[in-house]
């Protein structure tokens, strides 16, 4: 059965590209054959995007310590909120 999402991730993965002439590692092959691999990658992308946004705010040149601490606590609250939302509600 053709699954365009799965093949797209496989095609874009630099590790898979490096292994095109060799047998790919079993762990990577199993990961991309799993039905939830694309969902997991999108979830990781979402988390990385949130962290990147907060890090950019903290890297501003003229931040005060209060702005820095509010950014750190905001990121911690966002992370805990995501984890609690997933585990308590059972949905994302």
PDB file of N, CA and C in Angstrom:
ATOM      1  N   UNK A   1       0.842  -1.182   0.000  1.00  0.00           N
ATOM      2  CA  UNK A   1       0.000   0.000   0.000  1.00  0.00           C
ATOM      3  C   UNK A   1       0.887   1.245   0.000  1.00  0.00           C
ATOM      4  N   UNK A   2       0.595   2.210  -0.862  1.00  0.00           N
ATOM      5  CA  UNK A   2       1.383   3.439  -0.967  1.00  0.00           C
ATOM      6  C   UNK A   2       0.981   4.418   0.126  1.00  0.00           C
ATOM      7  N   UNK A   3       1.957   4.892   0.859  1.00  0.00           N
ATOM      8  CA  UNK A   3       1.712   5.891   1.905  1.00  0.00           C
ATOM      9  C   UNK A   3       2.632   7.072   1.630  1.00  0.00           C
ATOM     10  N   UNK A   4       2.095   8.153   1.040  1.00  0.00           N
ATOM     11  CA  UNK A   4       2.946   9.254   0.608  1.00  0.00           C
ATOM     12  C   UNK A   4       3.696   9.925   1.745  1.00  0.00           C
ATOM     13  N   UNK A   5       3.081  10.062   2.909  1.00  0.00           N
ATOM     14  CA  UNK A   5       3.747  10.713   4.032  1.00  0.00           C
ATOM     15  C   UNK A   5       4.996   9.971   4.456  1.00  0.00           C
ATOM     16  N   UNK A   6       4.876   8.689   4.586  1.00  0.00           N
ATOM     17  CA  UNK A   6       5.995   7.876   5.041  1.00  0.00           C
ATOM     18  C   UNK A   6       7.142   7.931   4.025  1.00  0.00           C
ATOM     19  N   UNK A   7       6.814   7.811   2.751  1.00  0.00           N
ATOM     20  CA  UNK A   7       7.843   7.850   1.719  1.00  0.00           C
ATOM     21  C   UNK A   7       8.493   9.223   1.638  1.00  0.00           C
ATOM     22  N   UNK A   8       7.719  10.278   1.902  1.00  0.00           N
ATOM     23  CA  UNK A   8       8.264  11.631   1.888  1.00  0.00           C
ATOM     24  C   UNK A   8       9.334  11.778   2.961  1.00  0.00           C
ATOM     25  N   UNK A   9       9.036  11.323   4.176  1.00  0.00           N
ATOM     26  CA  UNK A   9      10.019  11.424   5.261  1.00  0.00           C
ATOM     27  C   UNK A   9      11.246  10.583   4.953  1.00  0.00           C
ATOM     28  N   UNK A  10      11.026   9.418   4.407  1.00  0.00           N
ATOM     29  CA  UNK A  10      12.146   8.546   4.057  1.00  0.00           C
ATOM     30  C   UNK A  10      13.037   9.211   3.021  1.00  0.00           C
ATOM     31  N   UNK A  11      12.425   9.862   2.051  1.00  0.00           N
ATOM     32  CA  UNK A  11      13.183  10.503   0.978  1.00  0.00           C
ATOM     33  C   UNK A  11      13.960  11.716   1.475  1.00  0.00           C
ATOM     34  N   UNK A  12      13.437  12.427   2.488  1.00  0.00           N
ATOM     35  CA  UNK A  12      14.087  13.638   2.974  1.00  0.00           C
ATOM     36  C   UNK A  12      15.101  13.379   4.078  1.00  0.00           C
ATOM     37  N   UNK A  13      15.115  12.204   4.639  1.00  0.00           N
ATOM     38  CA  UNK A  13      16.016  11.888   5.751  1.00  0.00           C
ATOM     39  C   UNK A  13      17.457  11.790   5.243  1.00  0.00           C
ATOM     40  N   UNK A  14      18.361  12.601   5.802  1.00  0.00           N
ATOM     41  CA  UNK A  14      19.756  12.595   5.347  1.00  0.00           C
ATOM     42  C   UNK A  14      20.444  11.280   5.669  1.00  0.00           C
ATOM     43  N   UNK A  15      20.062  10.643   6.769  1.00  0.00           N
ATOM     44  CA  UNK A  15      20.662   9.352   7.114  1.00  0.00           C
ATOM     45  C   UNK A  15      20.270   8.312   6.077  1.00  0.00           C
ATOM     46  N   UNK A  16      18.996   8.330   5.663  1.00  0.00           N
ATOM     47  CA  UNK A  16      18.545   7.371   4.647  1.00  0.00           C
ATOM     48  C   UNK A  16      19.222   7.636   3.310  1.00  0.00           C
ATOM     49  N   UNK A  17      19.442   8.924   2.974  1.00  0.00           N
ATOM     50  CA  UNK A  17      20.131   9.252   1.729  1.00  0.00           C
ATOM     51  C   UNK A  17      21.557   8.722   1.760  1.00  0.00           C
ATOM     52  N   UNK A  18      22.203   8.838   2.915  1.00  0.00           N
ATOM     53  CA  UNK A  18      23.580   8.360   3.042  1.00  0.00           C
ATOM     54  C   UNK A  18      23.653   6.847   2.915  1.00  0.00           C
ATOM     55  N   UNK A  19      22.573   6.167   3.222  1.00  0.00           N
ATOM     56  CA  UNK A  19      22.559   4.700   3.204  1.00  0.00           C
ATOM     57  C   UNK A  19      21.974   4.130   1.915  1.00  0.00           C
ATOM     58  N   UNK A  20      21.789   4.951   0.890  1.00  0.00           N
ATOM     59  CA  UNK A  20      21.140   4.451  -0.322  1.00  0.00           C
ATOM     60  C   UNK A  20      21.940   3.361  -1.010  1.00  0.00           C
ATOM     61  N   UNK A  21      23.251   3.391  -0.877  1.00  0.00           N
ATOM     62  CA  UNK A  21      24.074   2.380  -1.537  1.00  0.00           C
ATOM     63  C   UNK A  21      24.403   1.218  -0.617  1.00  0.00           C
ATOM     64  N   UNK A  22      23.976   1.327   0.616  1.00  0.00           N
ATOM     65  CA  UNK A  22      24.243   0.280   1.596  1.00  0.00           C
ATOM     66  C   UNK A  22      22.918  -0.168   2.197  1.00  0.00           C
ATOM     67  N   UNK A  23      22.992  -1.169   3.024  1.00  0.00           N
ATOM     68  CA  UNK A  23      21.804  -1.613   3.755  1.00  0.00           C
ATOM     69  C   UNK A  23      21.562  -0.612   4.892  1.00  0.00           C
ATOM     70  N   UNK A  24      20.365   0.008   4.971  1.00  0.00           N
ATOM     71  CA  UNK A  24      20.127   0.993   6.033  1.00  0.00           C
ATOM     72  C   UNK A  24      20.090   0.323   7.409  1.00  0.00           C
ATOM     73  N   UNK A  25      20.433   1.066   8.463  1.00  0.00           N
ATOM     74  CA  UNK A  25      20.347   0.505   9.815  1.00  0.00           C
ATOM     75  C   UNK A  25      18.923   0.045  10.124  1.00  0.00           C
ATOM     76  N   UNK A  26      18.803  -1.059  10.808  1.00  0.00           N
ATOM     77  CA  UNK A  26      17.500  -1.661  11.098  1.00  0.00           C
ATOM     78  C   UNK A  26      16.622  -0.721  11.920  1.00  0.00           C
ATOM     79  N   UNK A  27      17.218  -0.001  12.872  1.00  0.00           N
ATOM     80  CA  UNK A  27      16.442   0.905  13.729  1.00  0.00           C
ATOM     81  C   UNK A  27      15.791   1.998  12.885  1.00  0.00           C
ATOM     82  N   UNK A  28      16.554   2.575  11.974  1.00  0.00           N
ATOM     83  CA  UNK A  28      16.007   3.639  11.122  1.00  0.00           C
ATOM     84  C   UNK A  28      14.945   3.075  10.187  1.00  0.00           C
ATOM     85  N   UNK A  29      15.199   1.917   9.636  1.00  0.00           N
ATOM     86  CA  UNK A  29      14.231   1.285   8.735  1.00  0.00           C
ATOM     87  C   UNK A  29      12.915   1.009   9.468  1.00  0.00           C
ATOM     88  N   UNK A  30      12.998   0.459  10.687  1.00  0.00           N
ATOM     89  CA  UNK A  30      11.785   0.176  11.470  1.00  0.00           C
ATOM     90  C   UNK A  30      11.044   1.460  11.823  1.00  0.00           C
ATOM     91  N   UNK A  31      11.818   2.517  12.158  1.00  0.00           N
ATOM     92  CA  UNK A  31      11.190   3.788  12.514  1.00  0.00           C
ATOM     93  C   UNK A  31      10.344   4.310  11.357  1.00  0.00           C
ATOM     94  N   UNK A  32      10.891   4.324  10.153  1.00  0.00           N
ATOM     95  CA  UNK A  32      10.163   4.863   9.012  1.00  0.00           C
ATOM     96  C   UNK A  32       9.063   3.937   8.519  1.00  0.00           C
ATOM     97  N   UNK A  33       9.110   2.673   8.869  1.00  0.00           N
ATOM     98  CA  UNK A  33       8.037   1.757   8.501  1.00  0.00           C
ATOM     99  C   UNK A  33       6.879   1.803   9.494  1.00  0.00           C
ATOM    100  N   UNK A  34       7.116   2.371  10.663  1.00  0.00           N
ATOM    101  CA  UNK A  34       6.082   2.482  11.684  1.00  0.00           C
ATOM    102  C   UNK A  34       5.022   3.490  11.240  1.00  0.00           C
ATOM    103  N   UNK A  35       3.762   3.185  11.503  1.00  0.00           N
ATOM    104  CA  UNK A  35       2.661   4.061  11.106  1.00  0.00           C
ATOM    105  C   UNK A  35       2.683   5.398  11.838  1.00  0.00           C
ATOM    106  N   UNK A  36       3.278   5.460  13.012  1.00  0.00           N
ATOM    107  CA  UNK A  36       3.278   6.682  13.806  1.00  0.00           C
ATOM    108  C   UNK A  36       4.531   7.533  13.614  1.00  0.00           C
ATOM    109  N   UNK A  37       5.424   7.139  12.717  1.00  0.00           N
ATOM    110  CA  UNK A  37       6.672   7.884  12.554  1.00  0.00           C
ATOM    111  C   UNK A  37       6.425   9.316  12.093  1.00  0.00           C
ATOM    112  N   UNK A  38       5.509   9.520  11.167  1.00  0.00           N
ATOM    113  CA  UNK A  38       5.252  10.877  10.682  1.00  0.00           C
ATOM    114  C   UNK A  38       4.615  11.731  11.772  1.00  0.00           C
ATOM    115  N   UNK A  39       3.706  11.156  12.541  1.00  0.00           N
ATOM    116  CA  UNK A  39       3.087  11.891  13.651  1.00  0.00           C
ATOM    117  C   UNK A  39       4.146  12.289  14.668  1.00  0.00           C
ATOM    118  N   UNK A  40       5.034  11.363  14.991  1.00  0.00           N
ATOM    119  CA  UNK A  40       6.103  11.642  15.952  1.00  0.00           C
ATOM    120  C   UNK A  40       7.017  12.754  15.434  1.00  0.00           C
ATOM    121  N   UNK A  41       7.374  12.714  14.156  1.00  0.00           N
ATOM    122  CA  UNK A  41       8.247  13.746  13.596  1.00  0.00           C
ATOM    123  C   UNK A  41       7.571  15.115  13.604  1.00  0.00           C
ATOM    124  N   UNK A  42       6.273  15.170  13.308  1.00  0.00           N
ATOM    125  CA  UNK A  42       5.560  16.450  13.366  1.00  0.00           C
ATOM    126  C   UNK A  42       5.475  16.967  14.802  1.00  0.00           C
ATOM    127  N   UNK A  43       5.304  16.065  15.764  1.00  0.00           N
ATOM    128  CA  UNK A  43       5.279  16.465  17.173  1.00  0.00           C
ATOM    129  C   UNK A  43       6.639  17.033  17.583  1.00  0.00           C
ATOM    130  N   UNK A  44       7.722  16.377  17.183  1.00  0.00           N
ATOM    131  CA  UNK A  44       9.069  16.870  17.490  1.00  0.00           C
ATOM    132  C   UNK A  44       9.309  18.227  16.831  1.00  0.00           C
ATOM    133  N   UNK A  45       8.814  18.385  15.609  1.00  0.00           N
ATOM    134  CA  UNK A  45       8.951  19.659  14.908  1.00  0.00           C
ATOM    135  C   UNK A  45       8.222  20.767  15.669  1.00  0.00           C
ATOM    136  N   UNK A  46       7.051  20.462  16.177  1.00  0.00           N
ATOM    137  CA  UNK A  46       6.276  21.427  16.955  1.00  0.00           C
ATOM    138  C   UNK A  46       7.019  21.843  18.220  1.00  0.00           C
ATOM    139  N   UNK A  47       7.577  20.858  18.933  1.00  0.00           N
ATOM    140  CA  UNK A  47       8.335  21.170  20.146  1.00  0.00           C
ATOM    141  C   UNK A  47       9.567  22.005  19.833  1.00  0.00           C
ATOM    142  N   UNK A  48      10.281  21.638  18.776  1.00  0.00           N
ATOM    143  CA  UNK A  48      11.486  22.390  18.408  1.00  0.00           C
ATOM    144  C   UNK A  48      11.135  23.823  18.027  1.00  0.00           C
ATOM    145  N   UNK A  49      10.023  24.010  17.358  1.00  0.00           N
ATOM    146  CA  UNK A  49       9.591  25.348  16.976  1.00  0.00           C
ATOM    147  C   UNK A  49       9.292  26.200  18.211  1.00  0.00           C
ATOM    148  N   UNK A  50       8.619  25.619  19.194  1.00  0.00           N
ATOM    149  CA  UNK A  50       8.312  26.349  20.430  1.00  0.00           C
ATOM    150  C   UNK A  50       9.592  26.719  21.172  1.00  0.00           C
ATOM    151  N   UNK A  51      10.520  25.782  21.302  1.00  0.00           N
ATOM    152  CA  UNK A  51      11.792  26.074  21.964  1.00  0.00           C
ATOM    153  C   UNK A  51      12.564  27.149  21.202  1.00  0.00           C
ATOM    154  N   UNK A  52      12.584  27.064  19.887  1.00  0.00           N
ATOM    155  CA  UNK A  52      13.321  28.027  19.072  1.00  0.00           C
ATOM    156  C   UNK A  52      12.779  29.438  19.272  1.00  0.00           C
ATOM    157  N   UNK A  53      11.456  29.569  19.310  1.00  0.00           N
ATOM    158  CA  UNK A  53      10.833  30.876  19.519  1.00  0.00           C
ATOM    159  C   UNK A  53      11.236  31.460  20.865  1.00  0.00           C
ATOM    160  N   UNK A  54      11.198  30.647  21.917  1.00  0.00           N
ATOM    161  CA  UNK A  54      11.578  31.131  23.246  1.00  0.00           C
ATOM    162  C   UNK A  54      13.068  31.458  23.313  1.00  0.00           C
ATOM    163  N   UNK A  55      13.896  30.669  22.671  1.00  0.00           N
ATOM    164  CA  UNK A  55      15.336  30.934  22.677  1.00  0.00           C
ATOM    165  C   UNK A  55      15.631  32.237  21.941  1.00  0.00           C
ATOM    166  N   UNK A  56      14.949  32.492  20.839  1.00  0.00           N
ATOM    167  CA  UNK A  56      15.143  33.756  20.125  1.00  0.00           C
ATOM    168  C   UNK A  56      14.773  34.938  21.012  1.00  0.00           C
ATOM    169  N   UNK A  57      13.701  34.813  21.773  1.00  0.00           N
ATOM    170  CA  UNK A  57      13.315  35.889  22.686  1.00  0.00           C
ATOM    171  C   UNK A  57      14.378  36.116  23.752  1.00  0.00           C
ATOM    172  N   UNK A  58      14.973  35.025  24.254  1.00  0.00           N
ATOM    173  CA  UNK A  58      15.984  35.155  25.303  1.00  0.00           C
ATOM    174  C   UNK A  58      17.323  35.657  24.765  1.00  0.00           C
ATOM    175  N   UNK A  59      17.578  35.480  23.472  1.00  0.00           N
ATOM    176  CA  UNK A  59      18.852  35.897  22.893  1.00  0.00           C
ATOM    177  C   UNK A  59      18.875  37.360  22.471  1.00  0.00           C
ATOM    178  N   UNK A  60      17.801  38.081  22.681  1.00  0.00           N
ATOM    179  CA  UNK A  60      17.797  39.504  22.342  1.00  0.00           C
ATOM    180  C   UNK A  60      18.923  40.197  23.097  1.00  0.00           C
ATOM    181  N   UNK A  61      19.471  41.205  22.473  1.00  0.00           N
ATOM    182  CA  UNK A  61      20.676  41.830  23.012  1.00  0.00           C
ATOM    183  C   UNK A  61      20.444  42.556  24.330  1.00  0.00           C
ATOM    184  N   UNK A  62      19.318  43.204  24.492  1.00  0.00           N
ATOM    185  CA  UNK A  62      19.111  44.043  25.679  1.00  0.00           C
ATOM    186  C   UNK A  62      18.009  43.491  26.582  1.00  0.00           C
ATOM    187  N   UNK A  63      18.061  42.217  26.880  1.00  0.00           N
ATOM    188  CA  UNK A  63      17.092  41.616  27.798  1.00  0.00           C
ATOM    189  C   UNK A  63      17.486  41.904  29.238  1.00  0.00           C
ATOM    190  N   UNK A  64      16.497  42.192  30.046  1.00  0.00           N
ATOM    191  CA  UNK A  64      16.758  42.291  31.481  1.00  0.00           C
ATOM    192  C   UNK A  64      16.635  40.893  32.082  1.00  0.00           C
ATOM    193  N   UNK A  65      17.071  40.740  33.307  1.00  0.00           N
ATOM    194  CA  UNK A  65      16.979  39.432  33.967  1.00  0.00           C
ATOM    195  C   UNK A  65      15.520  39.024  34.140  1.00  0.00           C
ATOM    196  N   UNK A  66      14.633  39.997  34.339  1.00  0.00           N
ATOM    197  CA  UNK A  66      13.211  39.686  34.505  1.00  0.00           C
ATOM    198  C   UNK A  66      12.608  39.150  33.197  1.00  0.00           C
ATOM    199  N   UNK A  67      12.994  39.749  32.061  1.00  0.00           N
ATOM    200  CA  UNK A  67      12.503  39.255  30.774  1.00  0.00           C
ATOM    201  C   UNK A  67      13.039  37.852  30.501  1.00  0.00           C
ATOM    202  N   UNK A  68      14.301  37.640  30.846  1.00  0.00           N
ATOM    203  CA  UNK A  68      14.918  36.328  30.649  1.00  0.00           C
ATOM    204  C   UNK A  68      14.202  35.268  31.487  1.00  0.00           C
ATOM    205  N   UNK A  69      13.967  35.564  32.765  1.00  0.00           N
ATOM    206  CA  UNK A  69      13.317  34.597  33.656  1.00  0.00           C
ATOM    207  C   UNK A  69      11.871  34.335  33.231  1.00  0.00           C
ATOM    208  N   UNK A  70      11.174  35.362  32.742  1.00  0.00           N
ATOM    209  CA  UNK A  70       9.796  35.126  32.296  1.00  0.00           C
ATOM    210  C   UNK A  70       9.789  34.229  31.059  1.00  0.00           C
ATOM    211  N   UNK A  71      10.801  34.353  30.202  1.00  0.00           N
ATOM    212  CA  UNK A  71      10.906  33.470  29.039  1.00  0.00           C
ATOM    213  C   UNK A  71      11.160  32.041  29.442  1.00  0.00           C
ATOM    214  N   UNK A  72      12.053  31.843  30.414  1.00  0.00           N
ATOM    215  CA  UNK A  72      12.363  30.489  30.889  1.00  0.00           C
ATOM    216  C   UNK A  72      11.138  29.872  31.550  1.00  0.00           C
ATOM    217  N   UNK A  73      10.485  30.627  32.435  1.00  0.00           N
ATOM    218  CA  UNK A  73       9.315  30.067  33.116  1.00  0.00           C
ATOM    219  C   UNK A  73       8.171  29.841  32.129  1.00  0.00           C
ATOM    220  N   UNK A  74       8.059  30.697  31.116  1.00  0.00           N
ATOM    221  CA  UNK A  74       7.028  30.501  30.094  1.00  0.00           C
ATOM    222  C   UNK A  74       7.250  29.219  29.313  1.00  0.00           C
ATOM    223  N   UNK A  75       8.510  28.928  28.990  1.00  0.00           N
ATOM    224  CA  UNK A  75       8.828  27.698  28.260  1.00  0.00           C
ATOM    225  C   UNK A  75       8.549  26.474  29.123  1.00  0.00           C
ATOM    226  N   UNK A  76       8.897  26.541  30.394  1.00  0.00           N
ATOM    227  CA  UNK A  76       8.627  25.420  31.304  1.00  0.00           C
ATOM    228  C   UNK A  76       7.125  25.199  31.420  1.00  0.00           C
ATOM    229  N   UNK A  77       6.368  26.287  31.573  1.00  0.00           N
ATOM    230  CA  UNK A  77       4.908  26.162  31.664  1.00  0.00           C
ATOM    231  C   UNK A  77       4.320  25.578  30.381  1.00  0.00           C
ATOM    232  N   UNK A  78       4.815  26.038  29.223  1.00  0.00           N
ATOM    233  CA  UNK A  78       4.325  25.501  27.948  1.00  0.00           C
ATOM    234  C   UNK A  78       4.610  24.014  27.843  1.00  0.00           C
ATOM    235  N   UNK A  79       5.822  23.608  28.226  1.00  0.00           N
ATOM    236  CA  UNK A  79       6.198  22.192  28.136  1.00  0.00           C
ATOM    237  C   UNK A  79       5.346  21.341  29.064  1.00  0.00           C
ATOM    238  N   UNK A  80       5.165  21.802  30.303  1.00  0.00           N
ATOM    239  CA  UNK A  80       4.337  21.048  31.246  1.00  0.00           C
ATOM    240  C   UNK A  80       2.891  21.001  30.772  1.00  0.00           C
ATOM    241  N   UNK A  81       2.404  22.092  30.213  1.00  0.00           N
ATOM    242  CA  UNK A  81       1.035  22.126  29.706  1.00  0.00           C
ATOM    243  C   UNK A  81       0.819  21.132  28.587  1.00  0.00           C
ATOM    244  N   UNK A  82       1.811  21.020  27.692  1.00  0.00           N
ATOM    245  CA  UNK A  82       1.692  20.058  26.596  1.00  0.00           C
ATOM    246  C   UNK A  82       1.678  18.638  27.131  1.00  0.00           C
ATOM    247  N   UNK A  83       2.571  18.336  28.061  1.00  0.00           N
ATOM    248  CA  UNK A  83       2.658  16.979  28.613  1.00  0.00           C
ATOM    249  C   UNK A  83       1.383  16.645  29.367  1.00  0.00           C
ATOM    250  N   UNK A  84       0.909  17.553  30.212  1.00  0.00           N
ATOM    251  CA  UNK A  84      -0.316  17.295  30.970  1.00  0.00           C
ATOM    252  C   UNK A  84      -1.509  17.157  30.036  1.00  0.00           C
ATOM    253  N   UNK A  85      -1.567  17.978  29.014  1.00  0.00           N
ATOM    254  CA  UNK A  85      -2.688  17.918  28.071  1.00  0.00           C
ATOM    255  C   UNK A  85      -2.720  16.566  27.365  1.00  0.00           C
ATOM    256  N   UNK A  86      -1.570  16.079  26.979  1.00  0.00           N
ATOM    257  CA  UNK A  86      -1.505  14.794  26.277  1.00  0.00           C
ATOM    258  C   UNK A  86      -1.880  13.652  27.214  1.00  0.00           C
ATOM    259  N   UNK A  87      -1.337  13.656  28.440  1.00  0.00           N
ATOM    260  CA  UNK A  87      -1.546  12.530  29.345  1.00  0.00           C
ATOM    261  C   UNK A  87      -2.924  12.551  30.010  1.00  0.00           C
ATOM    262  N   UNK A  88      -3.429  13.722  30.353  1.00  0.00           N
ATOM    263  CA  UNK A  88      -4.711  13.792  31.050  1.00  0.00           C
ATOM    264  C   UNK A  88      -5.866  13.597  30.072  1.00  0.00           C
ATOM    265  N   UNK A  89      -5.829  14.321  28.960  1.00  0.00           N
ATOM    266  CA  UNK A  89      -6.932  14.252  28.005  1.00  0.00           C
ATOM    267  C   UNK A  89      -6.844  13.034  27.095  1.00  0.00           C
ATOM    268  N   UNK A  90      -5.634  12.544  26.895  1.00  0.00           N
ATOM    269  CA  UNK A  90      -5.455  11.427  25.978  1.00  0.00           C
ATOM    270  C   UNK A  90      -5.484  11.859  24.527  1.00  0.00           C
ATOM    271  N   UNK A  91      -5.466  13.163  24.310  1.00  0.00           N
ATOM    272  CA  UNK A  91      -5.458  13.688  22.943  1.00  0.00           C
ATOM    273  C   UNK A  91      -4.484  14.841  22.879  1.00  0.00           C
ATOM    274  N   UNK A  92      -4.217  15.296  21.667  1.00  0.00           N
ATOM    275  CA  UNK A  92      -3.302  16.428  21.522  1.00  0.00           C
ATOM    276  C   UNK A  92      -4.041  17.628  21.041  1.00  0.00           C
TER     277      UNK A  92
END
